[in-house]
Tab-separated table of C-alpha atoms in Angstrom:
chain	number	residue	atom	x	y	z
A	1	MET	CA	29.779	233.016	-50.698
A	2	LYS	CA	30.026	231.733	-54.233
A	3	ARG	CA	33.740	230.995	-53.839
A	4	LEU	CA	33.125	229.285	-50.509
A	5	PHE	CA	30.438	227.051	-52.065
A	6	LEU	CA	32.750	225.984	-54.910
A	7	PHE	CA	35.512	225.223	-52.432
A	8	CYS	CA	33.186	222.993	-50.396
A	9	MET	CA	32.051	221.152	-53.488
A	10	LYS	CA	35.626	220.477	-54.591
A	11	THR	CA	36.536	219.342	-51.096
A	12	CYS	CA	33.595	216.898	-50.910
A	13	TRP	CA	34.320	215.398	-54.310
A	14	THR	CA	37.985	214.993	-53.369
A	15	LEU	CA	37.083	213.158	-50.155
A	16	PHE	CA	34.607	210.974	-52.025
A	17	LEU	CA	37.220	209.909	-54.590
A	18	ILE	CA	39.974	209.007	-52.125
A	19	PRO	CA	38.833	205.410	-51.407
A	20	ALA	CA	38.505	204.566	-55.103
A	21	ASN	CA	41.955	205.964	-55.896
A	22	SER	CA	43.386	204.116	-52.903
A	23	CYS	CA	41.927	200.794	-54.172
A	24	ASN	CA	43.409	201.399	-57.597
A	25	ASP	CA	46.768	202.131	-56.012
A	26	ILE	CA	46.575	198.832	-54.093
A	27	GLU	CA	45.757	196.869	-57.252
A	28	LYS	CA	48.578	198.542	-59.145
A	29	SER	CA	50.982	197.863	-56.301
A	30	ILE	CA	51.190	194.220	-57.536
A	31	PRO	CA	52.091	194.532	-61.194
A	32	ALA	CA	51.482	191.640	-63.557
A	33	ASN	CA	55.236	191.182	-64.017
A	34	ASP	CA	55.969	190.976	-60.299
A	35	ARG	CA	58.375	188.000	-59.817
A	36	THR	CA	57.813	187.661	-56.076
A	37	VAL	CA	57.481	184.015	-55.041
A	38	PRO	CA	54.277	183.596	-52.976
A	39	LEU	CA	54.240	181.877	-49.616
A	40	LYS	CA	53.257	178.211	-49.358
A	41	VAL	CA	49.835	177.049	-48.143
A	42	GLU	CA	49.703	175.835	-44.565
A	43	ASN	CA	47.957	173.308	-42.303
A	44	ILE	CA	46.978	170.914	-45.116
A	45	GLU	CA	44.446	168.274	-44.068
A	46	ILE	CA	43.605	165.235	-46.241
A	47	LEU	CA	40.061	163.823	-46.272
A	48	PRO	CA	40.003	160.585	-48.346
A	49	ALA	CA	36.913	159.989	-50.520
A	50	PRO	CA	35.810	157.294	-53.001
A	51	GLY	CA	38.113	157.694	-55.994
A	52	GLY	CA	39.787	160.803	-54.620
A	53	ALA	CA	40.255	163.122	-51.667
A	54	THR	CA	39.573	166.647	-50.455
A	55	LEU	CA	42.490	168.830	-49.428
A	56	LYS	CA	41.744	171.471	-46.795
A	57	TYR	CA	44.313	174.158	-46.110
A	58	ARG	CA	44.957	177.615	-44.673
A	59	LEU	CA	46.057	180.406	-46.973
A	60	PRO	CA	49.019	182.447	-45.666
A	61	SER	CA	48.772	186.212	-45.331
A	62	ASP	CA	50.218	187.023	-48.742
A	63	SER	CA	48.576	189.539	-51.094
A	64	HIS	CA	50.430	188.032	-54.073
A	65	ILE	CA	48.388	184.796	-54.054
A	66	LEU	CA	45.732	184.547	-56.776
A	67	TYR	CA	44.850	180.859	-56.487
A	68	VAL	CA	45.963	177.482	-55.097
A	69	MET	CA	46.747	174.546	-57.393
A	70	ALA	CA	47.078	170.810	-56.730
A	71	GLN	CA	49.099	168.849	-59.290
A	72	TYR	CA	49.084	165.057	-59.557
A	73	LYS	CA	49.359	162.115	-61.942
A	74	LEU	CA	46.878	159.270	-62.311
A	75	ALA	CA	47.658	155.738	-63.472
A	76	ASP	CA	47.633	156.874	-67.123
A	77	GLY	CA	50.656	159.087	-66.463
A	78	ILE	CA	48.881	162.319	-67.442
A	79	THR	CA	49.517	165.291	-65.168
A	80	ARG	CA	46.341	166.933	-63.909
A	81	ASN	CA	45.790	170.265	-62.193
A	82	LYS	CA	42.940	171.310	-59.888
A	83	LYS	CA	42.637	174.940	-58.808
A	84	SER	CA	40.838	176.953	-56.155
A	85	SER	CA	40.709	180.756	-55.946
A	86	HIS	CA	42.210	182.692	-53.043
A	87	PHE	CA	38.684	182.922	-51.618
A	88	GLY	CA	38.555	179.146	-51.041
A	89	ASN	CA	40.190	176.825	-48.547
A	90	SER	CA	39.800	173.380	-50.150
A	91	ILE	CA	40.378	171.438	-53.366
A	92	THR	CA	38.617	168.205	-54.343
A	93	LEU	CA	40.607	165.659	-56.338
A	94	GLU	CA	38.774	163.022	-58.396
A	95	GLY	CA	39.344	160.333	-60.992
A	96	PHE	CA	41.696	157.968	-59.176
A	97	PRO	CA	41.254	154.355	-60.376
A	98	ASP	CA	42.219	152.441	-57.227
A	99	THR	CA	43.201	152.698	-53.565
A	100	ASN	CA	46.943	153.037	-54.142
A	101	PRO	CA	48.814	156.006	-52.632
A	102	TYR	CA	49.360	159.028	-54.913
A	103	ASP	CA	51.642	162.039	-54.426
A	104	VAL	CA	50.080	165.490	-54.774
A	105	ASP	CA	52.015	168.762	-55.000
A	106	ILE	CA	50.193	171.831	-53.704
A	107	TYR	CA	51.232	175.307	-54.867
A	108	SER	CA	50.095	178.844	-54.236
A	109	VAL	CA	50.226	180.873	-57.463
A	110	SER	CA	50.530	184.649	-57.881
A	111	SER	CA	48.754	186.891	-60.378
A	112	SER	CA	52.005	186.817	-62.387
A	113	GLY	CA	51.836	183.026	-62.587
A	114	ILE	CA	54.723	182.571	-60.142
A	115	MET	CA	54.394	179.328	-58.181
A	116	SER	CA	55.440	178.816	-54.603
A	117	GLU	CA	57.632	175.972	-53.470
A	118	PRO	CA	55.482	172.801	-53.552
A	119	VAL	CA	54.089	171.139	-50.479
A	120	ARG	CA	53.993	167.416	-51.223
A	121	LYS	CA	51.303	165.259	-49.662
A	122	THR	CA	50.317	161.648	-50.243
A	123	ILE	CA	46.656	160.723	-50.568
A	124	THR	CA	45.134	157.248	-50.453
A	125	PRO	CA	41.701	157.298	-52.123
A	126	LEU	CA	38.874	155.090	-50.952
A	127	LEU	CA	37.476	152.472	-53.359
A	128	PRO	CA	36.313	154.325	-56.510
A	129	PRO	CA	32.577	154.316	-57.372
A	130	PHE	CA	33.081	152.393	-60.632
A	131	ARG	CA	34.734	149.542	-58.707
A	132	MET	CA	32.046	149.558	-56.025
A	133	ALA	CA	29.383	149.344	-58.741
A	134	TYR	CA	31.264	146.511	-60.430
A	135	ASN	CA	31.532	144.594	-57.140
A	136	SER	CA	27.754	144.848	-56.718
A	137	LEU	CA	26.932	143.374	-60.161
A	138	SER	CA	24.774	140.278	-60.458
A	139	ALA	CA	23.432	138.544	-63.565
A	140	GLU	CA	20.471	136.301	-64.381
A	141	ALA	CA	18.604	134.954	-67.369
A	142	THR	CA	15.750	137.036	-68.733
A	143	PHE	CA	13.500	136.942	-71.773
A	144	GLY	CA	15.673	136.950	-74.853
A	145	GLY	CA	18.926	137.581	-73.015
A	146	ALA	CA	20.609	138.472	-69.736
A	147	LYS	CA	19.637	140.946	-67.020
A	148	PHE	CA	22.148	142.702	-64.759
A	149	SER	CA	21.554	144.437	-61.417
A	150	PHE	CA	23.842	146.977	-59.755
A	151	GLU	CA	24.219	149.482	-56.939
A	152	ASN	CA	25.770	152.938	-57.329
A	153	GLU	CA	25.387	154.569	-53.940
A	154	SER	CA	27.377	157.692	-54.831
A	155	ARG	CA	25.296	158.221	-58.010
A	156	ALA	CA	28.482	158.440	-60.058
A	157	ASN	CA	28.264	158.937	-63.826
A	158	LEU	CA	28.962	155.378	-65.048
A	159	LYS	CA	28.760	153.201	-68.137
A	160	PHE	CA	28.194	149.443	-68.073
A	161	ILE	CA	29.507	147.733	-71.208
A	162	VAL	CA	28.017	144.314	-72.022
A	163	THR	CA	29.865	142.005	-74.402
A	164	THR	CA	28.970	138.601	-75.809
A	165	THR	CA	30.552	136.087	-78.129
A	166	ASP	CA	30.041	136.075	-81.894
A	167	SER	CA	30.080	133.024	-84.198
A	168	THR	CA	33.878	132.788	-83.907
A	169	GLY	CA	33.862	132.929	-80.101
A	170	LYS	CA	35.229	136.482	-80.036
A	171	TYR	CA	33.725	138.901	-77.509
A	172	ILE	CA	32.010	141.896	-79.139
A	173	GLN	CA	30.152	144.839	-77.612
A	174	ALA	CA	26.417	144.151	-77.387
A	175	TYR	CA	25.006	146.963	-75.255
A	176	THR	CA	25.974	150.084	-73.265
A	177	HIS	CA	23.993	151.217	-70.234
A	178	TYR	CA	24.459	154.781	-68.929
A	179	THR	CA	23.453	155.665	-65.396
A	180	GLN	CA	23.706	158.036	-62.471
A	181	SER	CA	21.070	156.130	-60.501
A	182	ALA	CA	21.727	154.833	-56.994
A	183	ALA	CA	20.689	151.346	-58.127
A	184	GLY	CA	19.106	149.744	-61.148
A	185	THR	CA	18.828	146.937	-63.664
A	186	PHE	CA	19.444	146.670	-67.396
A	187	ALA	CA	19.226	143.892	-69.948
A	188	VAL	CA	20.707	142.845	-73.278
A	189	ARG	CA	18.266	140.931	-75.475
A	190	GLY	CA	17.596	139.453	-78.878
A	191	PHE	CA	19.183	136.029	-78.367
A	192	ASP	CA	17.961	132.455	-78.848
A	193	MET	CA	17.432	129.916	-76.085
A	194	GLN	CA	20.995	128.636	-76.257
A	195	PRO	CA	23.728	128.894	-73.620
A	196	ARG	CA	25.675	132.094	-74.277
A	197	ASN	CA	28.683	133.760	-72.681
A	198	PHE	CA	28.325	137.369	-71.525
A	199	GLY	CA	30.858	139.796	-70.105
A	200	VAL	CA	30.216	143.107	-68.349
A	201	PHE	CA	32.524	145.832	-67.024
A	202	THR	CA	32.171	149.420	-65.786
A	203	LEU	CA	33.722	152.699	-66.938
A	204	ASP	CA	33.677	156.085	-65.214
A	205	ARG	CA	33.934	159.528	-66.829
A	206	TRP	CA	37.735	159.376	-66.695
A	207	ASN	CA	37.588	156.062	-68.629
A	208	ASN	CA	38.849	154.110	-65.645
A	209	GLN	CA	37.818	150.504	-66.299
A	210	SER	CA	36.965	147.674	-63.933
A	211	ASP	CA	37.681	144.001	-64.416
A	212	THR	CA	35.186	142.036	-66.530
A	213	MET	CA	32.602	139.726	-64.991
A	214	PHE	CA	31.998	136.703	-67.232
A	215	THR	CA	28.924	134.505	-66.991
A	216	GLU	CA	27.143	131.852	-69.054
A	217	ILE	CA	23.391	132.356	-69.373
A	218	THR	CA	20.626	130.620	-71.310
A	219	PRO	CA	18.051	133.267	-72.344
A	220	LEU	CA	14.364	132.587	-71.739
A	221	PHE	CA	12.115	132.152	-74.762
A	222	GLU	CA	10.157	135.075	-76.195
A	223	GLU	CA	9.046	136.432	-79.567
A	224	GLU	CA	7.922	139.878	-80.611
A	225	LEU	CA	4.222	140.281	-81.248
A	226	ASP	CA	3.302	141.295	-84.803
A	227	LYS	CA	2.270	144.968	-84.564
A	228	THR	CA	0.619	144.909	-87.990
A	229	ARG	CA	-2.156	142.921	-86.319
A	230	PHE	CA	-2.840	145.466	-83.544
A	231	VAL	CA	-6.193	147.314	-83.577
A	232	ASN	CA	-7.563	150.218	-81.544
A	233	ALA	CA	-10.317	148.600	-79.435
A	234	LYS	CA	-12.124	151.960	-78.953
A	235	LEU	CA	-13.897	151.199	-75.668
A	236	PRO	CA	-16.297	153.972	-74.536
A	237	SER	CA	-14.106	155.508	-71.798
A	238	ASP	CA	-10.867	155.206	-73.773
A	239	VAL	CA	-8.955	158.361	-74.728
A	240	TYR	CA	-7.704	157.887	-78.263
A	241	GLU	CA	-8.880	160.886	-80.279
A	242	PRO	CA	-5.761	162.582	-81.680
A	243	HIS	CA	-4.588	166.114	-81.093
A	244	MET	CA	-5.010	168.293	-84.215
A	245	SER	CA	-4.775	165.665	-86.984
A	246	SER	CA	-4.659	161.983	-87.902
A	247	SER	CA	-0.848	162.185	-87.907
A	248	TYR	CA	-1.158	161.947	-84.104
A	249	SER	CA	-3.572	158.986	-84.119
A	250	LEU	CA	-3.270	156.091	-81.700
A	251	GLU	CA	-2.161	153.799	-84.515
A	252	THR	CA	1.156	155.697	-84.719
A	253	ALA	CA	2.020	154.067	-81.366
A	254	TRP	CA	2.558	150.749	-83.173
A	255	ASN	CA	3.515	151.747	-86.732
A	256	GLY	CA	7.159	150.730	-86.347
A	257	VAL	CA	8.484	154.315	-86.451
A	258	TRP	CA	10.206	156.065	-83.564
A	259	GLY	CA	13.128	158.383	-82.858
A	260	THR	CA	11.244	161.360	-84.329
A	261	ALA	CA	8.671	163.858	-83.040
A	262	ALA	CA	5.851	161.826	-84.689
A	263	SER	CA	3.751	160.074	-82.049
A	264	PHE	CA	0.314	159.322	-80.692
A	265	HIS	CA	-0.815	162.563	-79.038
A	266	SER	CA	-4.114	162.696	-77.163
A	267	LYS	CA	-6.106	165.919	-77.015
A	268	PRO	CA	-5.178	168.440	-74.293
A	269	ASN	CA	-7.393	168.578	-71.203
A	270	THR	CA	-8.562	164.975	-71.598
A	271	GLY	CA	-7.933	164.347	-67.905
A	272	MET	CA	-5.718	162.154	-65.800
A	273	PRO	CA	-5.608	159.237	-65.386
A	274	GLN	CA	-6.449	158.297	-68.959
A	275	TRP	CA	-6.240	155.054	-70.883
A	276	PHE	CA	-6.591	153.350	-74.240
A	277	THR	CA	-7.101	149.714	-75.228
A	278	ILE	CA	-5.279	147.594	-77.824
A	279	ASP	CA	-6.662	144.441	-79.405
A	280	LEU	CA	-3.506	142.411	-80.093
A	281	ARG	CA	-5.514	139.981	-82.243
A	282	ALA	CA	-3.383	137.332	-80.585
A	283	LYS	CA	-3.474	135.643	-77.202
A	284	ALA	CA	-0.052	135.707	-75.608
A	285	ARG	CA	1.798	135.316	-72.333
A	286	LEU	CA	3.558	138.651	-72.294
A	287	SER	CA	7.127	138.797	-71.005
A	288	ARG	CA	8.007	142.470	-71.488
A	289	MET	CA	7.367	145.676	-73.396
A	290	LYS	CA	9.340	148.605	-74.772
A	291	PHE	CA	8.101	152.156	-74.470
A	292	TYR	CA	9.712	154.651	-76.854
A	293	HIS	CA	9.484	158.304	-75.852
A	294	ARG	CA	8.718	161.110	-78.247
A	295	THR	CA	11.932	162.952	-79.084
A	296	SER	CA	12.327	166.712	-79.167
A	297	THR	CA	14.964	169.328	-78.441
A	298	GLY	CA	12.326	171.575	-76.896
A	299	THR	CA	9.847	171.208	-74.042
A	300	ASP	CA	7.366	168.949	-75.854
A	301	GLY	CA	9.343	165.710	-75.958
A	302	GLN	CA	11.185	163.260	-73.731
A	303	TYR	CA	10.879	163.759	-69.957
A	304	ASN	CA	8.557	166.737	-70.487
A	305	ALA	CA	4.888	167.723	-70.910
A	306	GLY	CA	2.753	164.721	-71.933
A	307	ASP	CA	5.482	162.085	-71.714
A	308	PRO	CA	4.081	159.271	-69.483
A	309	GLN	CA	6.073	158.914	-66.272
A	310	ILE	CA	3.947	156.535	-64.196
A	311	PHE	CA	1.627	154.057	-65.904
A	312	GLU	CA	0.041	150.608	-65.625
A	313	ILE	CA	-0.659	147.829	-68.110
A	314	TYR	CA	-3.741	145.620	-67.741
A	315	GLY	CA	-4.757	142.484	-69.638
A	316	SER	CA	-8.149	140.969	-70.449
A	317	ASN	CA	-9.851	138.395	-72.641
A	318	THR	CA	-13.360	139.820	-72.059
A	319	PRO	CA	-12.734	143.573	-72.240
A	320	ALA	CA	-15.636	145.347	-70.566
A	321	ASP	CA	-15.285	149.122	-70.446
A	322	ALA	CA	-15.646	149.266	-66.657
A	323	TRP	CA	-12.647	148.720	-64.416
A	324	ASP	CA	-13.721	145.391	-62.916
A	325	ASP	CA	-12.489	141.824	-62.542
A	326	ASN	CA	-12.225	141.536	-66.318
A	327	TRP	CA	-8.959	143.471	-66.112
A	328	THR	CA	-5.792	141.974	-64.583
A	329	LEU	CA	-2.843	144.177	-63.631
A	330	LEU	CA	0.274	143.051	-65.511
A	331	GLY	CA	2.603	145.716	-64.149
A	332	HIS	CA	2.912	149.112	-62.452
A	333	PHE	CA	5.773	151.046	-64.057
A	334	GLU	CA	7.712	154.269	-63.703
A	335	SER	CA	9.817	155.833	-66.439
A	336	VAL	CA	13.306	156.680	-65.154
A	337	LYS	CA	15.804	159.174	-66.522
A	338	PRO	CA	19.244	157.492	-66.212
A	339	SER	CA	21.218	160.687	-65.559
A	340	GLY	CA	18.845	162.077	-62.943
A	341	ALA	CA	19.745	165.525	-64.330
A	342	ALA	CA	17.383	168.504	-64.190
A	343	GLY	CA	17.268	168.522	-67.983
A	344	PHE	CA	18.413	165.549	-70.027
A	345	THR	CA	21.674	164.314	-71.514
A	346	ASP	CA	22.407	162.788	-74.925
A	347	GLU	CA	22.543	159.408	-73.187
A	348	ASP	CA	19.072	160.007	-71.698
A	349	VAL	CA	17.686	160.689	-75.183
A	350	GLN	CA	19.393	157.619	-76.632
A	351	TYR	CA	17.993	155.464	-73.845
A	352	ALA	CA	14.414	156.731	-73.995
A	353	CYS	CA	13.826	157.616	-77.633
A	354	HIS	CA	16.042	155.250	-79.619
A	355	ASN	CA	16.784	152.208	-77.434
A	356	GLY	CA	13.399	152.338	-75.692
A	357	GLU	CA	12.686	151.688	-72.010
A	358	ASP	CA	12.229	148.013	-71.124
A	359	PHE	CA	9.580	146.909	-68.634
A	360	ASP	CA	9.062	143.292	-67.525
A	361	PHE	CA	5.584	142.006	-66.754
A	362	THR	CA	4.914	140.435	-63.370
A	363	ASN	CA	1.879	138.409	-64.511
A	364	ASN	CA	2.316	136.016	-67.421
A	365	GLU	CA	-1.281	134.825	-67.881
A	366	PRO	CA	-2.322	134.797	-71.564
A	367	PHE	CA	-4.365	137.796	-72.742
A	368	ARG	CA	-5.624	139.242	-76.027
A	369	TYR	CA	-6.477	142.812	-74.969
A	370	LEU	CA	-4.172	145.320	-73.254
A	371	ARG	CA	-5.020	148.594	-71.537
A	372	PHE	CA	-2.368	151.297	-71.165
A	373	LYS	CA	-3.329	153.505	-68.201
A	374	THR	CA	-1.307	156.700	-67.642
A	375	LEU	CA	-1.324	157.882	-64.036
A	376	LYS	CA	1.179	160.753	-64.278
A	377	THR	CA	3.047	162.587	-67.014
A	378	TRP	CA	6.530	164.063	-66.704
A	379	GLY	CA	5.131	167.577	-67.174
A	380	GLY	CA	2.019	167.136	-65.032
A	381	VAL	CA	-0.276	167.881	-68.004
A	382	THR	CA	-3.601	166.214	-68.890
A	383	TYR	CA	-2.648	164.752	-72.264
A	384	ILE	CA	-0.116	162.137	-73.314
A	385	TYR	CA	2.128	161.295	-76.238
A	386	ILE	CA	3.832	157.980	-77.071
A	387	ALA	CA	6.189	157.376	-79.995
A	388	GLU	CA	5.992	153.573	-80.063
A	389	LEU	CA	5.043	150.467	-78.087
A	390	SER	CA	6.430	146.965	-78.636
A	391	PHE	CA	5.522	143.732	-76.846
A	392	TRP	CA	7.187	140.334	-76.460
A	393	GLY	CA	6.067	137.015	-75.061
A	394	GLU	CA	4.844	133.584	-76.052
A	395	ILE	CA	2.056	133.671	-78.659
A	396	LEU	CA	-0.535	130.953	-78.046
A	397	GLU	CA	-3.194	131.820	-80.634
A	398	THR	CA	-3.852	134.408	-83.371
A	399	TYR	CA	-7.148	135.806	-84.695
A	400	THR	CA	-8.295	137.227	-88.015
A	401	TYR	CA	-11.199	139.241	-86.584
């Protein structure tokens, strides 16, 4: 009985191991130095797309094939390869700068790196996203400079480069706008009320470049309000008490320092919406503002936690604490992340924390007092932080009290 039991055990283990050994034998049956030329892909279908195309194909019954590769050259003459494993049946080609025809060679490749005979196809891309965005550009005068509007339906990763003339008439780079938004506006500012030539062109992530749109624009007048005059108005329902220490006080929101983690930080659990009031100690027709985000590499900075996402600015000359007719809405705003990414890119941080987000006011009546009302934070929390606020407009009167 003992011998019979051992025999059964050995038999069972042998049967159990057969599939595994068989698989190993199959894998070893195609050695890495096998020089067999794999069969070519079949039934290739071309689906043109903006700036590229998708190749659909059928893989032949050939156990040597490890992956499929498409090889092509763009206008810069550089050869590019796109690959898809033997589990796939399509390859997407991108980065083409125009709608000219391009030859593509498609290979099947073995585990030994042996390539099949090529199958040559010609693709004709649709108009690339960077050209579509360029064609949609429009320009107009704005406060202190020029404002540009665009559409980017495919949400491609684009750069808009704005140039303007220097004192010698030479065009120099003045501003770069990064975006993956479906549509948007951006502005270049800091110029006097004199006719000025501007140029703007688009670049995609392959550095394909559009033509340049040139336009002459006379900027509208504005001046920056003197932040050394600003005072915390401290109305009864305002939220201005700092979190932890005076280093987070409201006054840090206009101390001329940004691009660091230092900021106004209200106490946690102070509710939403919440607001604070600034006495500008000047009466001005406000044209626009800049909002600088707090910067951080963690979760307590830009596009996170207490970073204001949706907010309103109100103006008054008789600032009662109650929300009544004494307060006039100057603008309802939403902070936008240019990349639209789940996290944030270096360009997002540059835009929010160093360049600052620009917001134009829709009401240009003159006011002395401003109320910043946060309706929603990026992190959904009940406190806010702001690195810096700056305001521009036409100053009509200043006060010493």
